[in-house]
mmCIF file of C-alpha atoms in Angstrom:
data_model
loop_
_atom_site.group_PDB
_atom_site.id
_atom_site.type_symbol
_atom_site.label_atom_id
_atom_site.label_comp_id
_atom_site.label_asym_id
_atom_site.label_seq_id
_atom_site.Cartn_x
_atom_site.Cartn_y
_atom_site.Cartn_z
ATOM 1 C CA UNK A 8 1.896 43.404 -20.380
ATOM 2 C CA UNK A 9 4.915 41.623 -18.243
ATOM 3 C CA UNK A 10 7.222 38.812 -19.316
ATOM 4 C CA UNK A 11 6.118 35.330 -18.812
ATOM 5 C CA UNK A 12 8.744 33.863 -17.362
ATOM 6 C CA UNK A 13 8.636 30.127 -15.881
ATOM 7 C CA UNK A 14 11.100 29.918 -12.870
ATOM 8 C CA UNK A 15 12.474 26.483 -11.722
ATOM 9 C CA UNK A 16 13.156 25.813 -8.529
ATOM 10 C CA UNK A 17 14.421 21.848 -7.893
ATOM 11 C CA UNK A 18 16.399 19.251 -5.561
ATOM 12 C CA UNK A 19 19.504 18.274 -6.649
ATOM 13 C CA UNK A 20 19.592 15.718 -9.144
ATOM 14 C CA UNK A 21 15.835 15.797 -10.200
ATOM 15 C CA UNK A 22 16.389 16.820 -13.340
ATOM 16 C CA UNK A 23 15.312 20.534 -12.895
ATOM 17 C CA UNK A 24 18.137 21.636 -15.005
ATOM 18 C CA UNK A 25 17.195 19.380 -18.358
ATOM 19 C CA UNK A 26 13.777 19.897 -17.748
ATOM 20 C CA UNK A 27 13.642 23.933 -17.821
ATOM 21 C CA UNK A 28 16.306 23.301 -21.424
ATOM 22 C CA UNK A 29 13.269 20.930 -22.976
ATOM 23 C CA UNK A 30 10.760 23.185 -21.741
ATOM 24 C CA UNK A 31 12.312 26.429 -23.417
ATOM 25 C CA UNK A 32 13.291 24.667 -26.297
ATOM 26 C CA UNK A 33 9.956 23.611 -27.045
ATOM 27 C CA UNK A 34 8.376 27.066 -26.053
ATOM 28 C CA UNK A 35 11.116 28.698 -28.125
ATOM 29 C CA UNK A 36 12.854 31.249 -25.472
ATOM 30 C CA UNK A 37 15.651 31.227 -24.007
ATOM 31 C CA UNK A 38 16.466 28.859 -21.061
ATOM 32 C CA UNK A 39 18.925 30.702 -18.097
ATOM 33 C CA UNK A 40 20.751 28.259 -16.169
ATOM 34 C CA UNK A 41 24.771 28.305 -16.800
ATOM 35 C CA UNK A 42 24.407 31.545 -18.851
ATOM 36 C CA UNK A 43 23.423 33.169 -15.723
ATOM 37 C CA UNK A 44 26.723 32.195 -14.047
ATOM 38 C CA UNK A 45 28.539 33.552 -17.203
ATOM 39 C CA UNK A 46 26.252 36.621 -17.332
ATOM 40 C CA UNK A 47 27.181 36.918 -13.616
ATOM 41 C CA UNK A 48 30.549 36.680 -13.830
ATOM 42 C CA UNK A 49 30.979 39.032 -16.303
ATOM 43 C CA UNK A 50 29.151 41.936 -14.268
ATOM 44 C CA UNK A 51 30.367 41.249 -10.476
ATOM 45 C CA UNK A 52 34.125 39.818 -11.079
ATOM 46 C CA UNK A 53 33.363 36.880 -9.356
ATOM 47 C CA UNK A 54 34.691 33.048 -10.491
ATOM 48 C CA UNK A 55 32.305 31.225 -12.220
ATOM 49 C CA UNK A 56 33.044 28.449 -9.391
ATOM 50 C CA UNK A 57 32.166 31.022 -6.531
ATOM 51 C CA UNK A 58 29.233 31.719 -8.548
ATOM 52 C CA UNK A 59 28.053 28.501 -9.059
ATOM 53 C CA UNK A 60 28.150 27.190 -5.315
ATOM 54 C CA UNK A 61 27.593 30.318 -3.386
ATOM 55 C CA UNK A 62 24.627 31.830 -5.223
ATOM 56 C CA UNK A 63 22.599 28.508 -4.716
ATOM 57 C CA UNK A 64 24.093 27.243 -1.130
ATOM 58 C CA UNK A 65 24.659 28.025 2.251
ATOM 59 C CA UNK A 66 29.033 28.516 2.671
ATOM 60 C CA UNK A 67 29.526 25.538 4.583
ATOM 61 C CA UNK A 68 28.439 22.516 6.394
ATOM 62 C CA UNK A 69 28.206 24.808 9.201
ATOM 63 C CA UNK A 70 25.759 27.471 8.622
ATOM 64 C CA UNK A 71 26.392 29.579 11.421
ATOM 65 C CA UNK A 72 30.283 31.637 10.820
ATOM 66 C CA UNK A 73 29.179 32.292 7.621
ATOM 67 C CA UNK A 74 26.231 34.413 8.611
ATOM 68 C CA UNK A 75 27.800 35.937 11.866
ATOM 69 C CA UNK A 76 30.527 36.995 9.654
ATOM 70 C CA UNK A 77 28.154 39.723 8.781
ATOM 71 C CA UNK A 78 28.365 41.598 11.735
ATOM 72 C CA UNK A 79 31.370 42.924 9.800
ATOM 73 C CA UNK A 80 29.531 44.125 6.932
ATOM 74 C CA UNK A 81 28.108 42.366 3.263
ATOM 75 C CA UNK A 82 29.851 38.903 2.568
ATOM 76 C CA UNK A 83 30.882 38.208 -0.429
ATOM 77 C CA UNK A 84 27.644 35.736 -0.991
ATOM 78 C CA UNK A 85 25.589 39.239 -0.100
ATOM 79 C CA UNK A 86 27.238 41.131 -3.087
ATOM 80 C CA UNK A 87 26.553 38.260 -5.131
ATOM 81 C CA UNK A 88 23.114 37.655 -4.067
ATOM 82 C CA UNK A 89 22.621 41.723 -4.912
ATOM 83 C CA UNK A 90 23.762 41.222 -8.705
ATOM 84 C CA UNK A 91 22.341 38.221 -9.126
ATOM 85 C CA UNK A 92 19.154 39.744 -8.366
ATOM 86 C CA UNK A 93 19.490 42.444 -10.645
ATOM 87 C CA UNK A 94 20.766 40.096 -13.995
ATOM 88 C CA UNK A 95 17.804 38.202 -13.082
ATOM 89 C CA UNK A 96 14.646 41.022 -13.103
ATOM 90 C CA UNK A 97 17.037 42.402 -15.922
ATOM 91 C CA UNK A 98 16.628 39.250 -17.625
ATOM 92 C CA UNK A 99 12.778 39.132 -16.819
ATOM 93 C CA UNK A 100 12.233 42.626 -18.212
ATOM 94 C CA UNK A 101 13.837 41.893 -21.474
ATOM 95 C CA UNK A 102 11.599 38.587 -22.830
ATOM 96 C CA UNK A 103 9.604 35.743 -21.617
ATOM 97 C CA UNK A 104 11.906 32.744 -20.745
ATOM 98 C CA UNK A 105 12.993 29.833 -18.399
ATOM 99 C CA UNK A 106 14.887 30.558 -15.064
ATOM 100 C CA UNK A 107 16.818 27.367 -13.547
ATOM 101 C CA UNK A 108 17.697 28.128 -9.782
ATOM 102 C CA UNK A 109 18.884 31.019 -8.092
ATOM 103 C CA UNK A 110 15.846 32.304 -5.930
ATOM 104 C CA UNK A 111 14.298 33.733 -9.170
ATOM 105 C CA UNK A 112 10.836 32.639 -8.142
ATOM 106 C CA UNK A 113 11.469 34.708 -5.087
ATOM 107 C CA UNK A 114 13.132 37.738 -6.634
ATOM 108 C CA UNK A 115 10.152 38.164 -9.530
ATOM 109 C CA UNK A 116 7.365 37.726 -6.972
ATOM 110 C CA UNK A 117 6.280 41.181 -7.906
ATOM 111 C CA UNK A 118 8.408 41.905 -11.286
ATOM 112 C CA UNK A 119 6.942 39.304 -13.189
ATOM 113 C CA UNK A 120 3.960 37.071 -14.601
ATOM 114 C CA UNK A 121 5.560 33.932 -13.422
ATOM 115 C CA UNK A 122 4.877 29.761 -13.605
ATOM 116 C CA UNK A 123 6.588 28.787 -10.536
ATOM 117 C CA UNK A 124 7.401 25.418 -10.569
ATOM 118 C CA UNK A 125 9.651 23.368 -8.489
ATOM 119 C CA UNK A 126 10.762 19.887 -9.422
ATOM 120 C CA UNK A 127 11.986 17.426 -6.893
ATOM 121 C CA UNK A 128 12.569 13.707 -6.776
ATOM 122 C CA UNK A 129 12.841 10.625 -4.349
ATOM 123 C CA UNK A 130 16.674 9.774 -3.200
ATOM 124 C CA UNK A 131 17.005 6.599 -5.221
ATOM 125 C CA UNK A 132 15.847 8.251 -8.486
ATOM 126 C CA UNK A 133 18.485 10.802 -7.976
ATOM 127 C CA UNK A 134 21.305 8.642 -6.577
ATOM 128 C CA UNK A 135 21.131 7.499 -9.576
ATOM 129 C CA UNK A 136 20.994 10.356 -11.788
ATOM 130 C CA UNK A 137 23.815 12.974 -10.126
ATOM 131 C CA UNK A 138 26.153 9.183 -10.588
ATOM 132 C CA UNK A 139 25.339 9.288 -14.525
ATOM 133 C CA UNK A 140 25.752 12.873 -14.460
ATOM 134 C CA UNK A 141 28.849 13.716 -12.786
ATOM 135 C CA UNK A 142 30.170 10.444 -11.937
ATOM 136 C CA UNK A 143 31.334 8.836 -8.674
ATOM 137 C CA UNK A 144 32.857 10.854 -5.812
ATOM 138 C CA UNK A 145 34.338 9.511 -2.246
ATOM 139 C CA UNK A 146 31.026 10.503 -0.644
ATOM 140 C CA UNK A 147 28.322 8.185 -1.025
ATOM 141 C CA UNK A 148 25.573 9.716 -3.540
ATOM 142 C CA UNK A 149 23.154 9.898 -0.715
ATOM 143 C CA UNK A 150 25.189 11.800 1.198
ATOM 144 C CA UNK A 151 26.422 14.688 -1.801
ATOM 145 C CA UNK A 152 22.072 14.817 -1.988
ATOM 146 C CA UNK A 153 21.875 15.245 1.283
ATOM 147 C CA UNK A 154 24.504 17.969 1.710
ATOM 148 C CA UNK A 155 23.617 19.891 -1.494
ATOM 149 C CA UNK A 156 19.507 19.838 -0.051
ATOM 150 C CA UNK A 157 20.206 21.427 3.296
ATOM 151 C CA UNK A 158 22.909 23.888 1.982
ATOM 152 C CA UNK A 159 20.074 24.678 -0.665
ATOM 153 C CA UNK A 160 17.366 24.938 1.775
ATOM 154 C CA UNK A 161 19.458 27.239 4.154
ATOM 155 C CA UNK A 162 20.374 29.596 1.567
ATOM 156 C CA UNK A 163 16.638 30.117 -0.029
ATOM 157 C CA UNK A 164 15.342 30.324 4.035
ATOM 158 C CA UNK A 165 18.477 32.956 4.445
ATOM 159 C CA UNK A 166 18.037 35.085 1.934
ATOM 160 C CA UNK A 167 14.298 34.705 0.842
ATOM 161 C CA UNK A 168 12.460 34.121 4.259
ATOM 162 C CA UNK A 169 10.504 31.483 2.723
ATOM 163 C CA UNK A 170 10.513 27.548 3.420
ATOM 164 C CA UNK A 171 11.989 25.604 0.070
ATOM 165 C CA UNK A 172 9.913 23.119 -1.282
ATOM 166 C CA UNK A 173 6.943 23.828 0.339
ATOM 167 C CA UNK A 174 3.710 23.573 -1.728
ATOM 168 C CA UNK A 175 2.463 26.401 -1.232
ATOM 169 C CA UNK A 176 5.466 29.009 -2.746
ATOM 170 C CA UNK A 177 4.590 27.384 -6.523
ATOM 171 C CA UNK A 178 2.574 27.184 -9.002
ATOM 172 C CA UNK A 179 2.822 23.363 -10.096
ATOM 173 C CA UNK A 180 5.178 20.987 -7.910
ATOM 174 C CA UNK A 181 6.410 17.647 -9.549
ATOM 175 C CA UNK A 182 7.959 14.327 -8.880
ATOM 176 C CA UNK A 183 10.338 13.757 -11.627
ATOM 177 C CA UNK A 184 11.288 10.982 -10.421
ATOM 178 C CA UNK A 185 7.780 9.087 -11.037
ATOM 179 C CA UNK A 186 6.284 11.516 -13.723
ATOM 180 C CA UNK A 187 9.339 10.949 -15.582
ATOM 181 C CA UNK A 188 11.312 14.169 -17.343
ATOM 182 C CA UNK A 189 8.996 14.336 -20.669
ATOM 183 C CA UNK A 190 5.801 13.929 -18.568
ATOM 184 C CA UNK A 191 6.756 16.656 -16.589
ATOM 185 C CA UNK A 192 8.407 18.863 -19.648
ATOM 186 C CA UNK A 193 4.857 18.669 -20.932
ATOM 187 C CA UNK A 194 2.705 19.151 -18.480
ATOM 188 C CA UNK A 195 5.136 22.842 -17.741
ATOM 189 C CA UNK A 196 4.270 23.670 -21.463
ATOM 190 C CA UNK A 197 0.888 22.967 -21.786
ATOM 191 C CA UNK A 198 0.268 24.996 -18.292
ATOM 192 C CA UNK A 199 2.612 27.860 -19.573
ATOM 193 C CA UNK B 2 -1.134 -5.818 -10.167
ATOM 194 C CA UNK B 3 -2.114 -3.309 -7.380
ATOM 195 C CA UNK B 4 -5.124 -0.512 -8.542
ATOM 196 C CA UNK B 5 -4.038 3.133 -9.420
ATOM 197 C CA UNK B 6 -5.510 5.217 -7.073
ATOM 198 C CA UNK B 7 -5.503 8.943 -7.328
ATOM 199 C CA UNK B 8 -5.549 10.634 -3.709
ATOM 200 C CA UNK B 9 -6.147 14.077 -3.261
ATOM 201 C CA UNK B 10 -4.818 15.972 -0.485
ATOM 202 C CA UNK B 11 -6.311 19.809 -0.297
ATOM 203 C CA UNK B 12 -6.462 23.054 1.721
ATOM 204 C CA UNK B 13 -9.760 23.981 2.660
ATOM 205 C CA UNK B 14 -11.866 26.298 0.367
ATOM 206 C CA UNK B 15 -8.975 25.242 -3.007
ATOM 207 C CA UNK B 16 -11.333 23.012 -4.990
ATOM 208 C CA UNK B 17 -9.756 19.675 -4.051
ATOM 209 C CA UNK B 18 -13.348 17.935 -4.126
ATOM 210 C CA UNK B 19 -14.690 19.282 -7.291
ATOM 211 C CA UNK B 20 -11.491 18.591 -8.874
ATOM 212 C CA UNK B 21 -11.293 15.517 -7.466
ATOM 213 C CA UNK B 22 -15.130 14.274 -8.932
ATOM 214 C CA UNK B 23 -14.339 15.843 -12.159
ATOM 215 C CA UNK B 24 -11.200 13.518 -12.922
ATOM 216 C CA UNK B 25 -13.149 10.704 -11.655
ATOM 217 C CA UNK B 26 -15.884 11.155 -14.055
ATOM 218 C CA UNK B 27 -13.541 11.287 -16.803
ATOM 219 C CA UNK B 28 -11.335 8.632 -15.631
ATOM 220 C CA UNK B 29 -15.220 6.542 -15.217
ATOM 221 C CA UNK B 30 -13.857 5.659 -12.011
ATOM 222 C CA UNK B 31 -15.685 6.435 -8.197
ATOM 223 C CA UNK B 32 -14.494 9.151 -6.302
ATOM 224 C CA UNK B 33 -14.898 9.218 -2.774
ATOM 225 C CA UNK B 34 -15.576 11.950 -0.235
ATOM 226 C CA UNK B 35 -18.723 12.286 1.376
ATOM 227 C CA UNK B 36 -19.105 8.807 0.510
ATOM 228 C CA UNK B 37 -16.506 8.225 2.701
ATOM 229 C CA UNK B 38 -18.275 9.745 5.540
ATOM 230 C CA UNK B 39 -21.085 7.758 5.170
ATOM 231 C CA UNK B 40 -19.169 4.225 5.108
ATOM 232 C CA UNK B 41 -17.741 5.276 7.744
ATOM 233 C CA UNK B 42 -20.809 6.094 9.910
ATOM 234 C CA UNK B 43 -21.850 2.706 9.264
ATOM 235 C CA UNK B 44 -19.419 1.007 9.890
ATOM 236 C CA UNK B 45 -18.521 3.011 13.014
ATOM 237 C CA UNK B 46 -21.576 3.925 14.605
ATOM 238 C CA UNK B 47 -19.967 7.652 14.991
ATOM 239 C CA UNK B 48 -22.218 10.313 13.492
ATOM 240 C CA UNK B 49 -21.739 11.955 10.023
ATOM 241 C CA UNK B 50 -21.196 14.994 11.342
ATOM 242 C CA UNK B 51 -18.169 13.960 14.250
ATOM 243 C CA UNK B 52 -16.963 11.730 11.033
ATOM 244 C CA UNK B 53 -16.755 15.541 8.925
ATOM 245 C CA UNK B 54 -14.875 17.277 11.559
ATOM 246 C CA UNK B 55 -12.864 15.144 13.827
ATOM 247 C CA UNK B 56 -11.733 12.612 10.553
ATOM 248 C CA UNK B 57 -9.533 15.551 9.407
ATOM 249 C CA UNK B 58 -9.099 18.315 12.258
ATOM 250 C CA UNK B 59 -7.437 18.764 15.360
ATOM 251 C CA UNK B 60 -10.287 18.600 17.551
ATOM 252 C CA UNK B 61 -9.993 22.160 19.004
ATOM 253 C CA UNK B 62 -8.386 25.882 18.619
ATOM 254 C CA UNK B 63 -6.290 24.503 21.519
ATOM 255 C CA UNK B 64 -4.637 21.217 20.199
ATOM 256 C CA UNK B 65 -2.949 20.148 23.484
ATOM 257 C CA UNK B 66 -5.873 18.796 25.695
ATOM 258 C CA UNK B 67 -7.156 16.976 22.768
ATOM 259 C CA UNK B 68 -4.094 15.324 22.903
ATOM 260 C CA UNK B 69 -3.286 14.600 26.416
ATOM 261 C CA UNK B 70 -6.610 13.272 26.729
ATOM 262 C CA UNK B 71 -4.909 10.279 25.396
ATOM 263 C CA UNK B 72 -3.038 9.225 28.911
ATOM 264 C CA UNK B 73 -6.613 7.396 29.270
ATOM 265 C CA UNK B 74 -6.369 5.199 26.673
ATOM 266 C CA UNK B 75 -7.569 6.217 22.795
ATOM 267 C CA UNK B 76 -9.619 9.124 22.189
ATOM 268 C CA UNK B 77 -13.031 8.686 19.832
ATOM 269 C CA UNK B 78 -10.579 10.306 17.232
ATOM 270 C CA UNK B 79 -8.018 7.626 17.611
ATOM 271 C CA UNK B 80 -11.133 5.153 17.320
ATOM 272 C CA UNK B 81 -12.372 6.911 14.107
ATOM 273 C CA UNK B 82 -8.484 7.127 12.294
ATOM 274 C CA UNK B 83 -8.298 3.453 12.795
ATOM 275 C CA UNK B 84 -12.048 2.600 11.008
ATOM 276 C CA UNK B 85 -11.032 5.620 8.770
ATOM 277 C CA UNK B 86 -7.435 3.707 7.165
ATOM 278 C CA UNK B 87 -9.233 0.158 7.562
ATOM 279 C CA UNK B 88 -12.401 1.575 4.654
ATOM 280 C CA UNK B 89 -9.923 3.492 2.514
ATOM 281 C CA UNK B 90 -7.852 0.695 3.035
ATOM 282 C CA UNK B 91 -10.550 -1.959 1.592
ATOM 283 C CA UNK B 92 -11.833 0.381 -1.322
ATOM 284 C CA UNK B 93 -8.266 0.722 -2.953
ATOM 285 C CA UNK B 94 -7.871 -2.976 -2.315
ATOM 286 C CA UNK B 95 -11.736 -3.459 -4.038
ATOM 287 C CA UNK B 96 -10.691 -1.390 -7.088
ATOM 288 C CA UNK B 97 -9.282 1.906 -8.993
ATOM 289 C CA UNK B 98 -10.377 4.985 -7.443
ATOM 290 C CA UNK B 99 -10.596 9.119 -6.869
ATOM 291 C CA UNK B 100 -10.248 9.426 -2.817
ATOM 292 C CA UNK B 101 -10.411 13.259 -1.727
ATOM 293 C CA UNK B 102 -8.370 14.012 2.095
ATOM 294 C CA UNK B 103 -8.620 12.056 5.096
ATOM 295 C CA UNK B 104 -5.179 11.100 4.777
ATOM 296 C CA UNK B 105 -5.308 8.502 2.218
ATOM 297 C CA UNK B 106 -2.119 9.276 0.840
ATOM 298 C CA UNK B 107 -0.305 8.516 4.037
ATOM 299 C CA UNK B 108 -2.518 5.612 4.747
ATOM 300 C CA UNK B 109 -2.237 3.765 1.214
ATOM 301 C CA UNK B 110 1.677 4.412 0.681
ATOM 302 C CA UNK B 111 2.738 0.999 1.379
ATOM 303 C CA UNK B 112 -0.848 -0.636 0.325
ATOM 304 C CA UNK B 113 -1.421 0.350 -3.574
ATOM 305 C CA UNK B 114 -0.243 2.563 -6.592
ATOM 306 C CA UNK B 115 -1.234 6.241 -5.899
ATOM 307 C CA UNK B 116 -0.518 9.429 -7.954
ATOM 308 C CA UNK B 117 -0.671 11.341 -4.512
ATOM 309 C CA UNK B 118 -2.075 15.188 -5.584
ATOM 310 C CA UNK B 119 -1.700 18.525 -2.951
ATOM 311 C CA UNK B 120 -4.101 21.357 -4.162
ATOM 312 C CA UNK B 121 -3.637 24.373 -2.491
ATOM 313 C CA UNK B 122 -4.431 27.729 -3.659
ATOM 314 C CA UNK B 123 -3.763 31.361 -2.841
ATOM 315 C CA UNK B 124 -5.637 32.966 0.369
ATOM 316 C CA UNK B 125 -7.964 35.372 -2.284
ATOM 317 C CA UNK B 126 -9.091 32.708 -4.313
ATOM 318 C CA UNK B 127 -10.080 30.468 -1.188
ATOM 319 C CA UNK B 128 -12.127 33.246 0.845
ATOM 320 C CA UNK B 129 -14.137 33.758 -2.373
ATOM 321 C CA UNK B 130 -14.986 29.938 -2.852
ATOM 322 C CA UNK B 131 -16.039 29.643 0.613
ATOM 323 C CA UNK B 132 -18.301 32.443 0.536
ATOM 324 C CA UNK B 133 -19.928 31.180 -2.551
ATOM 325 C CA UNK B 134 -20.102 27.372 -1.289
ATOM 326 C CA UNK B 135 -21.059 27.689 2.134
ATOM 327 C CA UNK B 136 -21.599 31.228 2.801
ATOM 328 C CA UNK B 137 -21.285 34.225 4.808
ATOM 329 C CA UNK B 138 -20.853 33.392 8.525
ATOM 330 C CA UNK B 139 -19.841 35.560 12.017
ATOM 331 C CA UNK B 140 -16.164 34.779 11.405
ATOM 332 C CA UNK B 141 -14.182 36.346 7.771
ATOM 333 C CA UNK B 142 -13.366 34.110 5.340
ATOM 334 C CA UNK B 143 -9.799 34.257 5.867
ATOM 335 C CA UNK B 144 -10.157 33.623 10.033
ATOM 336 C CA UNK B 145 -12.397 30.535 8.859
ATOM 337 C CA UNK B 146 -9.487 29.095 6.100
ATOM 338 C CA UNK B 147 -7.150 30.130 8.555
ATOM 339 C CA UNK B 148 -8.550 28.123 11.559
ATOM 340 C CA UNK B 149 -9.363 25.117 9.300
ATOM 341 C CA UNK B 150 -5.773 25.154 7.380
ATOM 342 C CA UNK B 151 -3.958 25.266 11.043
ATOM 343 C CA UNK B 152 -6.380 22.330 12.528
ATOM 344 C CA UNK B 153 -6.041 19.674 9.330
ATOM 345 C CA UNK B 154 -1.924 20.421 9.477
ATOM 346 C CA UNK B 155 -2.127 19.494 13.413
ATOM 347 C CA UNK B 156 -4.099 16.412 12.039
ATOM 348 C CA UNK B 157 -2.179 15.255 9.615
ATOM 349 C CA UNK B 158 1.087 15.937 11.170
ATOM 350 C CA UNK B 159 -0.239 14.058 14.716
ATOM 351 C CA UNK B 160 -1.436 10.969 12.670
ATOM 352 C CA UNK B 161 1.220 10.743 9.797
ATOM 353 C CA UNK B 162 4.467 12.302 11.116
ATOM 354 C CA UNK B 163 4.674 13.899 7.928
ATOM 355 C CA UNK B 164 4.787 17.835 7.057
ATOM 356 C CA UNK B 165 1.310 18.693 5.637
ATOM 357 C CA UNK B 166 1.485 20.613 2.459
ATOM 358 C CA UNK B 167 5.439 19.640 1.643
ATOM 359 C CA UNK B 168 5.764 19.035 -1.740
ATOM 360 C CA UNK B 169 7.914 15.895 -1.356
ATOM 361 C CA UNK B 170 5.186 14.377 -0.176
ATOM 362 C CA UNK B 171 3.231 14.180 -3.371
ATOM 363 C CA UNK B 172 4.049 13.849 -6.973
ATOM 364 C CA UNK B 173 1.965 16.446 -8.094
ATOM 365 C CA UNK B 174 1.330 19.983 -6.558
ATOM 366 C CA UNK B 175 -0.965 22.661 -8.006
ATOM 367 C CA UNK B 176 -2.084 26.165 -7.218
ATOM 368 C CA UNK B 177 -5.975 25.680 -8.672
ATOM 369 C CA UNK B 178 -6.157 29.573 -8.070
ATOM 370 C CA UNK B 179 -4.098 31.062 -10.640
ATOM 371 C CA UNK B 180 -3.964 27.187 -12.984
ATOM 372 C CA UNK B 181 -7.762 27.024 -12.677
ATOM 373 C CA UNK B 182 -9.889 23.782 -11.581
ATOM 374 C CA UNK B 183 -10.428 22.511 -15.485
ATOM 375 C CA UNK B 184 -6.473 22.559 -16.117
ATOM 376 C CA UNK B 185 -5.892 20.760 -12.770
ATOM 377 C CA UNK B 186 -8.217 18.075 -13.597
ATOM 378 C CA UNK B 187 -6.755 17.793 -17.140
ATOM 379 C CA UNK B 188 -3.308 17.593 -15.732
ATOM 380 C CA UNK B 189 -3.949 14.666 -13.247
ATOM 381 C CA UNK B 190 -6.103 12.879 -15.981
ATOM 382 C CA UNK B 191 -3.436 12.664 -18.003
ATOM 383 C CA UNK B 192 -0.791 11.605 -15.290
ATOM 384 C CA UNK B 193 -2.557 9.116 -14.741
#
C-alpha cells in the first residue's frame, strides 16, 4: 500500500505553514516545509534564498521575461522545479507525512494516497498575521499579500496547468481565518 | 445576535442535499431545499418546476440570448432571483437554518452569520449518484453533470459576480467522493 501523505497547499499568511507542523505533530510524522529547502539545497546547489522564493513564485512582478527567457533553454526555476519534484515523490515513497507548499499536491497526483488540502484566509486575518510573523516592511501588508498571491498563483498555473485555489483540485478547503488554526488542525486529523 | 446559518453550495450529482438534511437533523434545525421551491411558488406564482431549473441554471446550452433578452426590461429569471433572495432572505432573518444552493451564500453575506460550505466531488463518483437517484436517461452521465455544472457556474457567476466553485468563497470545501457524505456532515456539525 502507498504513503499517506497530506499535502498543503495555502495563501500567504493563513497559517498553512503552523497548521501542517500541528497536524504532523499530532499524527506523529514528519512535517516537510523548511527541511525541504535544506533537503533541496543540499542536492541541486542552489541558495536556500533562491529556493525559497523561486520554487513557490513566479520571478518577478512581471511574469512574462521570465518565461520567454526559455526560448533559450531550462531556467534556473526549471532545474529547480525538476529536483524539487524528485525530493518530493522521494519523500512520499519513503513514509506517510505532511507536505507544506511546493506543488506537491500536483506532483503526487498519481504517486501517492494523498489528503489534499489547501488553507486560505480573508486579507484582514492575514494582514494581521504575516505583521506578527515577520514584522513590518515599507509595503503595506495588503500589498506583500497581494504580490506573494499572484506570484503564487502564476507559478502553480505555470508549471502545474491547474487553477490555485480552486475547489475542485482538493480534498478539504478551509478558512483559517474563521475556523481558527486548531479547528482546522483537527478537522485535517480526524479526516486523515 | 444574528442566526447561524449553514449554506450549502454543491455541484450537481455530489451529495450537497443529503448532506445538507443530515446536518440539519442533527443540528435539530430545518433545512431547506425543495422547501424552498415550494415557498417560492407561492409566493411567486411561477411553477415548481421553472422555480427547479431557472432558480439555479443558465436558462439554455446557449447562455447569450438568455441574456440579451434583458434589453426589454427583466427576464422571468430576473423576476424569480429577486423573490428567490427576498424568502431566503426572511427565513435566516426568522431563525437558524440548513439552506442547500440557490445562491444563499452570496445572498446572505451581508444579512446573517453563515458557515458558507462548497461540496464538490470527483466526475466518477457524481455519474454513479445520478444514475442511482434519477436514473438512466438518452444523454451519459457525465454529458448530463457536465451540462448542469457549466449552466449553475453561468448562474451564479451572472447573478453574484463571484467565481463559482473558488474556494475563497467559502470557509469550508469538501470532496464528498473520496471524504464520504457521513464525514462531511460530521465535519460541518462540528464547525458549527
Amino acid at each position: 500500500m502507498k504513503n499517506r501523505i497530506v499535502t498543503i497547499s495555502r495563501e500567504f499568511g493563513s497559517g498553512g505553514h503552523i497548521i501542517g507542523k500541528k497536524v504532523a505533530e499530532n499524527l506523529e510524522i514528519p512535517c516537510y516545509d523548511s527541511e525541504l529547502i535544506e533537503k533541496i539545497a543540499q542536492e541541486s546547489g542552489f541558495a536556500p534564498s533562491f529556493i525559497q522564493e523561486a520554487g513557490e513564485y513566479a520571478s518577478d512582478e512581471s511574469m512574462i521575461p521570465a518565461f520567454s527567457a526559455r526560448a533559450l533553454g531550462p531556467t534556473a526555476q526549471d532545474l529547480l522545479w525538476r529536483v524539487q519534484q524528485k525530493i518530493i515523490i522521494g519523500l512520499a515513497e519513503k513514509h506517510p507525512c505532511v507536505i507544506v507548499g511546493r506543488c506537491a499536491d500536483y506532483i503526487l497526483r498519481e504517486k501517492a494516497e494523498c489528503l489534499r488540502v489547501f488553507i486560505h484566509a480573508n486579507m484582514e486575518y492575514r494582514a494581521k498575521r504575516i505583521v506578527e510573523t515577520y514584522g513590518e516592511q515599507p509595503e503595506t501588508p495588503e500589498q506583500r499579500i497581494r504580490d506573494k498571491d499572484k506570484r503564487r498563483a502564476a507559478y502553480y498555473c505555470f508549471y502545474t496547468e491547474m487553477k490555485w485555489g480552486y475547489a475542485q483540485n482538493y480534498h478539504i478547503c478551509l478558512e483559517s481565518g474563521v475556523i481558527g488554526i486548531d479547528a482546522c488542525v483537527n478537522v485535517i486529523q480526524r479526516l486523515y
